[in-house]
């Protein structure tokens, strides 16, 4: 065997595993079918601005070891995500906090006032919330659900909120303070110079082949290394033999404007059906750039997944989770293959969880 490990996918799972293996003296080959490293966190410099090509990414974590690890490759800035939500001509702060509540209900001045409204509105939900709609109403009441959650979620998932699992909305904090920080984690930021630089540094000294699809030469690749780290889609690995898992895709429409400041914030969520996009990203604000003469803006349109598109989101409802479990059973029987990351584990993972999981899988190797 020429390599100890063949890593399929140069995203964060693959890059972390490859980096740890290389540091432990192993011989590693990384392949990726895309023309670039970094998977979905890839950033490209356009007009001097680091553009998040596969969707906006903000690093946030509670794991000190993960934070120290990523900071050992690149310095992070102090960016704190505070998206603004727009519905029609109204603007609200996100996540749901006292700024949001006092604008939604004009008699709210204290946390107690806000709680009174939420308690009253959530009375319609009795027992454990059974789906995203019930979960949302029991967290923030129907008024906010209808203005800031229902439309966004329907556009994002192309399903009724009553047919979606409640865990999706549990990611968002609800606070009785005037704190617009979207995340509760202790550490947060964006790599100075972009995520591509982070992954480039993780892969330093490792052989990487781009534009290389594992499935074009599967038999040969299987013979090249003692172990395969596979970070592509698990159903594809098994040739969809048990059926196809569902995914959601996205379409990004990126524009360059001759303007210093287009929207005044990195992220604006469009929570209503008056536009088809869910988010508008102005990339320069991730790095506090308020002076360069141009700006790069991306409109994010959710889309059904079709052959040839990127699989951005797994659809973790009961039906798909059951099928993924069947695939997982098959994958557990493989002795020389580690399935890791968002697509191979069919999990709605954040970046830090993906890195943590790769660290744990590598620890399991020794
Ligand atoms: P990927 O980055 O998808 O990497 C997998 C790689 O494998 C890809 O490069 C792919 O080309 C390659 N590959 C697949 N099949 C093959 C094959 N057959 N042959 C060769 N190569 C193959 N997380 C956060 O923490 N904060 C955020 O703000 C955030 N925002 C997000 C926004 C969007 C729009 C999306 C979609 C996700 C976001 N995430 C965020 C999640 C984050 O993107 C993931 O957790 C992380 O990038 C997953 O890394 P991965 O290595 O598992 O997968
Ligand atoms: N969400 C919403 N309104 C918003 C933002 C998010 O209803 O303005 C819901 C939506 O269902 C979404 C989920 O919260 O799928 C998780 O949002 P997050 O921003 O974490 O999504 P991601 O970054 O993973 O796309």
GROMACS .gro file of C-alpha atoms and ligand atoms in nm:
model
  444
    1UNK     CA    1   0.000   0.000   0.000
    2UNK     CA    2   0.128   0.340  -0.097
    3UNK     CA    3  -0.059   0.540   0.167
    4UNK     CA    4  -0.173   0.484   0.523
    5UNK     CA    5  -0.486   0.691   0.458
    6UNK     CA    6  -0.678   0.799   0.151
    7UNK     CA    7  -0.905   1.088   0.248
    8UNK     CA    8  -1.200   1.141   0.015
    9UNK     CA    9  -1.303   1.506   0.053
   10UNK     CA   10  -1.093   1.812   0.138
   11UNK     CA   11  -1.364   1.969   0.358
   12UNK     CA   12  -1.321   2.022   0.731
   13UNK     CA   13  -1.363   1.658   0.828
   14UNK     CA   14  -1.112   1.539   0.569
   15UNK     CA   15  -0.865   1.821   0.635
   16UNK     CA   16  -0.872   1.765   1.012
   17UNK     CA   17  -0.824   1.392   0.983
   18UNK     CA   18  -0.548   1.432   0.721
   19UNK     CA   19  -0.370   1.695   0.931
   20UNK     CA   20  -0.372   1.482   1.247
   21UNK     CA   21  -0.260   1.173   1.057
   22UNK     CA   22   0.023   1.361   0.888
   23UNK     CA   23   0.135   1.502   1.224
   24UNK     CA   24   0.145   1.145   1.358
   25UNK     CA   25   0.385   1.051   1.078
   26UNK     CA   26   0.130   0.879   0.850
   27UNK     CA   27   0.137   0.895   0.473
   28UNK     CA   28  -0.183   1.060   0.350
   29UNK     CA   29  -0.345   1.133   0.014
   30UNK     CA   30  -0.643   1.369  -0.004
   31UNK     CA   31  -0.869   1.377  -0.310
   32UNK     CA   32  -1.163   1.602  -0.387
   33UNK     CA   33  -1.392   1.613  -0.687
   34UNK     CA   34  -1.419   1.991  -0.668
   35UNK     CA   35  -1.155   2.220  -0.820
   36UNK     CA   36  -1.085   2.363  -0.475
   37UNK     CA   37  -1.001   2.253  -0.121
   38UNK     CA   38  -1.207   2.341   0.189
   39UNK     CA   39  -1.540   2.187   0.086
   40UNK     CA   40  -1.832   2.407   0.185
   41UNK     CA   41  -1.621   2.654   0.379
   42UNK     CA   42  -1.425   2.756   0.068
   43UNK     CA   43  -1.371   3.130   0.037
   44UNK     CA   44  -1.249   3.309  -0.275
   45UNK     CA   45  -1.101   3.655  -0.292
   46UNK     CA   46  -1.309   3.880  -0.517
   47UNK     CA   47  -1.232   4.255  -0.532
   48UNK     CA   48  -1.018   4.213  -0.219
   49UNK     CA   49  -1.310   4.062  -0.027
   50UNK     CA   50  -1.321   3.701   0.102
   51UNK     CA   51  -1.638   3.562  -0.049
   52UNK     CA   52  -1.798   3.256   0.115
   53UNK     CA   53  -1.870   3.066  -0.207
   54UNK     CA   54  -2.081   2.784  -0.064
   55UNK     CA   55  -2.274   2.984   0.190
   56UNK     CA   56  -2.181   3.217   0.475
   57UNK     CA   57  -1.986   3.052   0.756
   58UNK     CA   58  -1.933   3.180   1.107
   59UNK     CA   59  -1.717   2.969   1.333
   60UNK     CA   60  -1.861   2.922   1.682
   61UNK     CA   61  -1.781   2.664   1.943
   62UNK     CA   62  -1.781   2.571   2.309
   63UNK     CA   63  -1.497   2.322   2.261
   64UNK     CA   64  -1.173   2.483   2.376
   65UNK     CA   65  -0.962   2.214   2.208
   66UNK     CA   66  -1.133   2.279   1.872
   67UNK     CA   67  -1.094   2.657   1.911
   68UNK     CA   68  -0.724   2.622   2.000
   69UNK     CA   69  -0.678   2.382   1.709
   70UNK     CA   70  -0.822   2.612   1.441
   71UNK     CA   71  -0.640   2.911   1.590
   72UNK     CA   72  -0.312   2.724   1.554
   73UNK     CA   73  -0.350   2.753   1.173
   74UNK     CA   74  -0.487   3.102   1.131
   75UNK     CA   75  -0.586   3.400   1.342
   76UNK     CA   76  -0.960   3.457   1.391
   77UNK     CA   77  -1.126   3.796   1.415
   78UNK     CA   78  -1.392   3.895   1.672
   79UNK     CA   79  -1.691   3.872   1.434
   80UNK     CA   80  -2.015   3.802   1.622
   81UNK     CA   81  -2.309   3.700   1.412
   82UNK     CA   82  -2.608   3.934   1.460
   83UNK     CA   83  -2.837   3.884   1.163
   84UNK     CA   84  -3.128   4.113   1.098
   85UNK     CA   85  -3.460   3.975   0.972
   86UNK     CA   86  -3.666   4.161   0.716
   87UNK     CA   87  -4.031   4.095   0.641
   88UNK     CA   88  -4.194   4.337   0.398
   89UNK     CA   89  -4.069   4.673   0.516
   90UNK     CA   90  -4.018   4.575   0.876
   91UNK     CA   91  -3.680   4.496   1.030
   92UNK     CA   92  -3.627   4.286   1.342
   93UNK     CA   93  -3.322   4.176   1.538
   94UNK     CA   94  -3.233   3.809   1.551
   95UNK     CA   95  -3.210   3.579   1.732
   96UNK     CA   96  -3.528   3.625   1.936
   97UNK     CA   97  -3.439   3.866   2.213
   98UNK     CA   98  -3.566   4.177   2.394
   99UNK     CA   99  -3.493   4.392   2.084
  100UNK     CA  100  -3.720   4.162   1.882
  101UNK     CA  101  -3.991   4.136   2.147
  102UNK     CA  102  -4.013   4.511   2.214
  103UNK     CA  103  -4.056   4.580   1.843
  104UNK     CA  104  -4.313   4.302   1.788
  105UNK     CA  105  -4.525   4.401   2.090
  106UNK     CA  106  -4.531   4.775   2.157
  107UNK     CA  107  -4.610   4.734   2.529
  108UNK     CA  108  -4.295   4.534   2.601
  109UNK     CA  109  -4.034   4.716   2.807
  110UNK     CA  110  -3.912   4.449   3.048
  111UNK     CA  111  -3.838   4.076   3.028
  112UNK     CA  112  -4.152   4.018   3.234
  113UNK     CA  113  -4.364   4.199   2.972
  114UNK     CA  114  -4.215   3.981   2.697
  115UNK     CA  115  -4.272   3.662   2.894
  116UNK     CA  116  -4.636   3.757   2.951
  117UNK     CA  117  -4.695   3.772   2.573
  118UNK     CA  118  -4.506   3.450   2.503
  119UNK     CA  119  -4.683   3.261   2.784
  120UNK     CA  120  -5.021   3.380   2.659
  121UNK     CA  121  -4.951   3.290   2.295
  122UNK     CA  122  -4.800   2.953   2.364
  123UNK     CA  123  -5.112   2.834   2.548
  124UNK     CA  124  -5.239   2.692   2.218
  125UNK     CA  125  -4.970   2.422   2.238
  126UNK     CA  126  -5.045   2.153   2.492
  127UNK     CA  127  -4.799   1.875   2.568
  128UNK     CA  128  -4.461   1.818   2.406
  129UNK     CA  129  -4.422   2.001   2.072
  130UNK     CA  130  -4.456   1.744   1.796
  131UNK     CA  131  -4.308   1.935   1.506
  132UNK     CA  132  -4.128   2.257   1.413
  133UNK     CA  133  -4.446   2.467   1.411
  134UNK     CA  134  -4.545   2.362   1.763
  135UNK     CA  135  -4.188   2.397   1.883
  136UNK     CA  136  -4.161   2.751   1.742
  137UNK     CA  137  -4.495   2.862   1.890
  138UNK     CA  138  -4.405   2.721   2.228
  139UNK     CA  139  -4.070   2.905   2.221
  140UNK     CA  140  -4.179   3.251   2.102
  141UNK     CA  141  -4.555   3.250   2.036
  142UNK     CA  142  -4.758   3.261   1.715
  143UNK     CA  143  -4.697   3.629   1.623
  144UNK     CA  144  -4.322   3.580   1.592
  145UNK     CA  145  -4.366   3.236   1.437
  146UNK     CA  146  -4.574   3.386   1.158
  147UNK     CA  147  -4.348   3.687   1.094
  148UNK     CA  148  -3.999   3.549   1.141
  149UNK     CA  149  -4.012   3.170   1.120
  150UNK     CA  150  -4.291   3.028   0.905
  151UNK     CA  151  -4.201   3.187   0.569
  152UNK     CA  152  -3.826   3.145   0.609
  153UNK     CA  153  -3.861   2.781   0.707
  154UNK     CA  154  -4.105   2.701   0.426
  155UNK     CA  155  -3.866   2.856   0.173
  156UNK     CA  156  -3.565   2.680   0.324
  157UNK     CA  157  -3.714   2.331   0.344
  158UNK     CA  158  -4.001   2.351   0.093
  159UNK     CA  159  -4.229   2.186   0.346
  160UNK     CA  160  -4.496   2.286   0.586
  161UNK     CA  161  -4.357   2.361   0.933
  162UNK     CA  162  -4.591   2.099   1.078
  163UNK     CA  163  -4.406   1.835   0.876
  164UNK     CA  164  -4.056   1.929   0.993
  165UNK     CA  165  -3.867   1.802   1.298
  166UNK     CA  166  -3.853   2.044   1.592
  167UNK     CA  167  -3.474   2.017   1.642
  168UNK     CA  168  -3.413   2.252   1.345
  169UNK     CA  169  -3.553   2.552   1.531
  170UNK     CA  170  -3.401   2.458   1.868
  171UNK     CA  171  -3.069   2.579   1.727
  172UNK     CA  172  -3.183   2.941   1.763
  173UNK     CA  173  -3.147   3.109   2.103
  174UNK     CA  174  -3.443   3.279   2.275
  175UNK     CA  175  -3.321   3.545   2.520
  176UNK     CA  176  -3.478   3.784   2.765
  177UNK     CA  177  -3.183   4.022   2.729
  178UNK     CA  178  -3.098   4.281   2.463
  179UNK     CA  179  -2.832   4.054   2.314
  180UNK     CA  180  -2.828   4.009   1.935
  181UNK     CA  181  -2.555   3.741   1.931
  182UNK     CA  182  -2.692   3.455   1.718
  183UNK     CA  183  -2.489   3.193   1.904
  184UNK     CA  184  -2.453   3.098   2.269
  185UNK     CA  185  -2.104   2.949   2.230
  186UNK     CA  186  -1.805   3.079   2.421
  187UNK     CA  187  -1.580   3.126   2.115
  188UNK     CA  188  -1.676   3.286   1.784
  189UNK     CA  189  -1.510   3.447   1.483
  190UNK     CA  190  -1.412   3.428   1.118
  191UNK     CA  191  -1.058   3.339   1.003
  192UNK     CA  192  -0.865   3.650   0.900
  193UNK     CA  193  -0.784   3.597   0.533
  194UNK     CA  194  -1.068   3.347   0.482
  195UNK     CA  195  -1.142   2.979   0.544
  196UNK     CA  196  -0.942   2.865   0.243
  197UNK     CA  197  -0.628   2.986   0.420
  198UNK     CA  198  -0.728   2.785   0.728
  199UNK     CA  199  -0.769   2.464   0.528
  200UNK     CA  200  -0.458   2.534   0.317
  201UNK     CA  201  -0.256   2.549   0.637
  202UNK     CA  202  -0.419   2.231   0.770
  203UNK     CA  203  -0.322   2.049   0.451
  204UNK     CA  204   0.034   2.185   0.434
  205UNK     CA  205   0.279   1.911   0.329
  206UNK     CA  206  -0.001   1.669   0.234
  207UNK     CA  207  -0.053   1.542  -0.121
  208UNK     CA  208  -0.387   1.674  -0.251
  209UNK     CA  209  -0.546   1.590  -0.586
  210UNK     CA  210  -0.835   1.811  -0.695
  211UNK     CA  211  -1.091   1.749  -0.972
  212UNK     CA  212  -1.066   1.385  -0.867
  213UNK     CA  213  -1.383   1.187  -0.806
  214UNK     CA  214  -1.344   0.874  -0.593
  215UNK     CA  215  -1.616   0.698  -0.791
  216UNK     CA  216  -1.436   0.746  -1.123
  217UNK     CA  217  -1.169   0.504  -1.007
  218UNK     CA  218  -1.305   0.340  -0.700
  219UNK     CA  219  -1.135   0.000  -0.730
  220UNK     CA  220  -0.789   0.155  -0.774
  221UNK     CA  221  -0.834   0.397  -0.486
  222UNK     CA  222  -0.942   0.115  -0.255
  223UNK     CA  223  -0.608  -0.053  -0.324
  224UNK     CA  224  -0.396   0.255  -0.263
  225UNK     CA  225  -0.432   0.294   0.113
  226UNK     CA  226  -0.471   0.086   0.426
  227UNK     CA  227  -0.771   0.291   0.525
  228UNK     CA  228  -1.019   0.519   0.350
  229UNK     CA  229  -1.169   0.826   0.516
  230UNK     CA  230  -1.487   0.889   0.320
  231UNK     CA  231  -1.666   1.225   0.360
  232UNK     CA  232  -1.903   1.210   0.060
  233UNK     CA  233  -2.270   1.109   0.071
  234UNK     CA  234  -2.330   0.773   0.237
  235UNK     CA  235  -2.608   0.664  -0.001
  236UNK     CA  236  -2.385   0.736  -0.301
  237UNK     CA  237  -2.111   0.519  -0.150
  238UNK     CA  238  -2.353   0.226  -0.154
  239UNK     CA  239  -2.477   0.308  -0.501
  240UNK     CA  240  -2.817   0.405  -0.356
  241UNK     CA  241  -2.880   0.034  -0.306
  242UNK     CA  242  -3.128   0.091  -0.021
  243UNK     CA  243  -3.283   0.400  -0.180
  244UNK     CA  244  -3.197   0.769  -0.213
  245UNK     CA  245  -3.163   0.994   0.090
  246UNK     CA  246  -3.309   1.342   0.054
  247UNK     CA  247  -3.105   1.661   0.050
  248UNK     CA  248  -3.173   2.032   0.009
  249UNK     CA  249  -2.965   2.238  -0.222
  250UNK     CA  250  -2.900   2.610  -0.263
  251UNK     CA  251  -2.843   2.849  -0.550
  252UNK     CA  252  -2.615   3.145  -0.491
  253UNK     CA  253  -2.654   3.458  -0.700
  254UNK     CA  254  -2.348   3.675  -0.639
  255UNK     CA  255  -2.327   4.037  -0.748
  256UNK     CA  256  -2.056   4.301  -0.731
  257UNK     CA  257  -2.185   4.651  -0.660
  258UNK     CA  258  -1.999   4.982  -0.689
  259UNK     CA  259  -2.092   5.070  -0.334
  260UNK     CA  260  -1.900   5.086  -0.011
  261UNK     CA  261  -2.189   4.955   0.195
  262UNK     CA  262  -2.494   4.781   0.045
  263UNK     CA  263  -2.698   4.661   0.341
  264UNK     CA  264  -2.510   4.756   0.658
  265UNK     CA  265  -2.482   4.401   0.793
  266UNK     CA  266  -2.318   4.073   0.688
  267UNK     CA  267  -2.644   3.877   0.704
  268UNK     CA  268  -3.004   3.984   0.641
  269UNK     CA  269  -3.268   3.712   0.657
  270UNK     CA  270  -3.578   3.752   0.441
  271UNK     CA  271  -3.847   3.576   0.637
  272UNK     CA  272  -4.148   3.633   0.410
  273UNK     CA  273  -4.268   3.496   0.077
  274UNK     CA  274  -4.243   3.832  -0.104
  275UNK     CA  275  -3.894   3.727  -0.220
  276UNK     CA  276  -3.769   3.375  -0.297
  277UNK     CA  277  -3.431   3.413  -0.131
  278UNK     CA  278  -3.380   3.346   0.240
  279UNK     CA  279  -3.061   3.538   0.307
  280UNK     CA  280  -2.860   3.820   0.156
  281UNK     CA  281  -2.494   3.812   0.251
  282UNK     CA  282  -2.262   4.114   0.221
  283UNK     CA  283  -1.928   3.943   0.263
  284UNK     CA  284  -1.707   4.242   0.351
  285UNK     CA  285  -1.886   4.287   0.685
  286UNK     CA  286  -1.748   3.954   0.809
  287UNK     CA  287  -1.412   4.129   0.818
  288UNK     CA  288  -1.524   4.478   0.925
  289UNK     CA  289  -1.429   4.627   0.589
  290UNK     CA  290  -1.601   4.963   0.563
  291UNK     CA  291  -1.367   5.133   0.319
  292UNK     CA  292  -1.313   4.930  -0.001
  293UNK     CA  293  -1.503   5.094  -0.289
  294UNK     CA  294  -1.688   4.780  -0.408
  295UNK     CA  295  -1.894   4.521  -0.232
  296UNK     CA  296  -1.983   4.158  -0.306
  297UNK     CA  297  -2.336   4.050  -0.222
  298UNK     CA  298  -2.485   3.699  -0.244
  299UNK     CA  299  -2.854   3.616  -0.261
  300UNK     CA  300  -2.918   3.265  -0.125
  301UNK     CA  301  -3.204   3.072  -0.285
  302UNK     CA  302  -3.303   2.737  -0.133
  303UNK     CA  303  -3.373   2.471  -0.390
  304UNK     CA  304  -3.484   2.112  -0.426
  305UNK     CA  305  -3.188   1.883  -0.478
  306UNK     CA  306  -3.146   1.749  -0.830
  307UNK     CA  307  -2.875   1.528  -0.979
  308UNK     CA  308  -2.551   1.723  -1.029
  309UNK     CA  309  -2.626   1.989  -0.765
  310UNK     CA  310  -2.442   2.023  -0.434
  311UNK     CA  311  -2.598   1.845  -0.137
  312UNK     CA  312  -2.597   2.127   0.116
  313UNK     CA  313  -2.842   2.011   0.378
  314UNK     CA  314  -2.949   1.668   0.493
  315UNK     CA  315  -3.323   1.633   0.557
  316UNK     CA  316  -3.332   1.472   0.900
  317UNK     CA  317  -3.699   1.377   0.923
  318UNK     CA  318  -3.810   1.033   1.045
  319UNK     CA  319  -3.824   0.879   0.699
  320UNK     CA  320  -3.473   0.987   0.600
  321UNK     CA  321  -3.323   0.916   0.943
  322UNK     CA  322  -3.454   0.559   0.921
  323UNK     CA  323  -3.298   0.510   0.579
  324UNK     CA  324  -2.972   0.671   0.697
  325UNK     CA  325  -2.971   0.425   0.990
  326UNK     CA  326  -2.988   0.137   0.745
  327UNK     CA  327  -2.691   0.278   0.554
  328UNK     CA  328  -2.507   0.332   0.885
  329UNK     CA  329  -2.556  -0.035   0.967
  330UNK     CA  330  -2.381  -0.123   0.642
  331UNK     CA  331  -2.103   0.127   0.705
  332UNK     CA  332  -2.032  -0.017   1.052
  333UNK     CA  333  -1.946  -0.348   0.891
  334UNK     CA  334  -1.664  -0.192   0.687
  335UNK     CA  335  -1.331  -0.257   0.851
  336UNK     CA  336  -1.113  -0.021   0.654
  337UNK     CA  337  -1.344   0.273   0.593
  338UNK     CA  338  -1.428   0.560   0.824
  339UNK     CA  339  -1.742   0.753   0.728
  340UNK     CA  340  -1.721   1.110   0.860
  341UNK     CA  341  -1.870   1.456   0.817
  342UNK     CA  342  -2.207   1.604   0.722
  343UNK     CA  343  -2.280   1.388   0.420
  344UNK     CA  344  -2.123   1.057   0.524
  345UNK     CA  345  -2.292   1.068   0.867
  346UNK     CA  346  -2.611   1.230   0.730
  347UNK     CA  347  -2.610   1.483   1.015
  348UNK     CA  348  -2.686   1.855   1.046
  349UNK     CA  349  -2.335   1.927   1.177
  350UNK     CA  350  -2.175   2.266   1.243
  351UNK     CA  351  -1.807   2.317   1.160
  352UNK     CA  352  -1.684   2.268   1.516
  353UNK     CA  353  -1.879   1.941   1.552
  354UNK     CA  354  -1.726   1.815   1.229
  355UNK     CA  355  -1.375   1.897   1.350
  356UNK     CA  356  -1.445   1.745   1.693
  357UNK     CA  357  -1.580   1.432   1.532
  358UNK     CA  358  -1.270   1.400   1.307
  359UNK     CA  359  -1.046   1.448   1.613
  360UNK     CA  360  -1.233   1.174   1.798
  361UNK     CA  361  -1.221   0.938   1.500
  362UNK     CA  362  -0.849   0.994   1.469
  363UNK     CA  363  -0.798   0.929   1.842
  364UNK     CA  364  -0.981   0.600   1.791
  365UNK     CA  365  -0.711   0.502   1.543
  366UNK     CA  366  -0.431   0.489   1.798
  367LIG     P1  367  -1.796   1.924   0.310
  367LIG     O1  368  -1.745   2.060   0.340
  367LIG     O2  369  -1.917   1.909   0.227
  367LIG     O3  370  -1.676   1.841   0.245
  367LIG     C1  371  -1.694   1.719   0.178
  367LIG     C2  372  -1.601   1.720   0.058
  367LIG     O4  373  -1.605   1.591  -0.002
  367LIG     C3  374  -1.646   1.818  -0.051
  367LIG     O5  375  -1.539   1.906  -0.082
  367LIG     C4  376  -1.682   1.730  -0.169
  367LIG     O6  377  -1.650   1.786  -0.293
  367LIG     C5  378  -1.597   1.606  -0.141
  367LIG     N1  379  -1.651   1.485  -0.203
  367LIG     C6  380  -1.776   1.433  -0.190
  367LIG     N2  381  -1.788   1.323  -0.265
  367LIG     C7  382  -1.668   1.301  -0.325
  367LIG     C8  383  -1.620   1.205  -0.416
  367LIG     N3  384  -1.698   1.108  -0.461
  367LIG     N4  385  -1.491   1.215  -0.458
  367LIG     C9  386  -1.411   1.316  -0.416
  367LIG     N5  387  -1.453   1.412  -0.330
  367LIG    C10  388  -1.581   1.405  -0.286
  367LIG     N6  389  -2.141   2.559   1.017
  367LIG    C11  390  -2.102   2.644   1.115
  367LIG     O7  391  -2.039   2.602   1.212
  367LIG     N7  392  -2.129   2.779   1.105
  367LIG    C12  393  -2.195   2.833   0.999
  367LIG     O8  394  -2.218   2.953   0.994
  367LIG    C13  395  -2.238   2.743   0.895
  367LIG     N8  396  -2.304   2.792   0.789
  367LIG    C14  397  -2.343   2.706   0.690
  367LIG    C15  398  -2.410   2.759   0.582
  367LIG    C16  399  -2.451   2.675   0.479
  367LIG    C17  400  -2.524   2.733   0.361
  367LIG    C18  401  -2.425   2.535   0.487
  367LIG    C19  402  -2.469   2.443   0.378
  367LIG    C20  403  -2.357   2.483   0.596
  367LIG    C21  404  -2.315   2.567   0.698
  367LIG     N9  405  -2.244   2.519   0.808
  367LIG    C22  406  -2.207   2.605   0.908
  367LIG    C23  407  -2.204   2.376   0.819
  367LIG    C24  408  -2.066   2.349   0.761
  367LIG     O9  409  -2.063   2.383   0.623
  367LIG    C25  410  -2.032   2.201   0.775
  367LIG    O10  411  -2.041   2.161   0.909
  367LIG    C26  412  -1.893   2.161   0.727
  367LIG    O11  413  -1.849   2.236   0.619
  367LIG    C27  414  -1.897   2.014   0.688
  367LIG    O12  415  -1.767   1.968   0.653
  367LIG     P2  416  -1.755   1.827   0.586
  367LIG    O13  417  -1.609   1.802   0.568
  367LIG    O14  418  -1.835   1.727   0.656
  367LIG    O15  419  -1.827   1.843   0.444
  368LIG     N1  420  -3.498   3.018   1.092
  368LIG     C1  421  -3.609   3.097   1.081
  368LIG     N2  422  -3.595   3.231   1.059
  368LIG     C2  423  -3.474   3.289   1.047
  368LIG     C3  424  -3.360   3.209   1.059
  368LIG     C4  425  -3.375   3.073   1.081
  368LIG     O1  426  -3.721   3.047   1.090
  368LIG     O2  427  -3.467   3.412   1.027
  368LIG     C5  428  -3.517   2.872   1.115
  368LIG     C6  429  -3.523   2.793   0.984
  368LIG     O3  430  -3.614   2.687   1.004
  368LIG     C7  431  -3.382   2.739   0.974
  368LIG     C8  432  -3.347   2.712   1.121
  368LIG     O4  433  -3.411   2.820   1.190
  368LIG     O5  434  -3.375   2.621   0.895
  368LIG     C9  435  -3.199   2.709   1.152
  368LIG     O6  436  -3.143   2.833   1.118
  368LIG     P1  437  -2.988   2.854   1.101
  368LIG     O7  438  -2.960   2.998   1.081
  368LIG     O8  439  -2.918   2.784   1.210
  368LIG     O9  440  -2.968   2.778   0.962
  368LIG     P2  441  -2.840   2.734   0.878
  368LIG    O10  442  -2.732   2.836   0.905
  368LIG    O11  443  -2.808   2.597   0.923
  368LIG    O12  444  -2.892   2.740   0.740
   0.00000   0.00000   0.00000
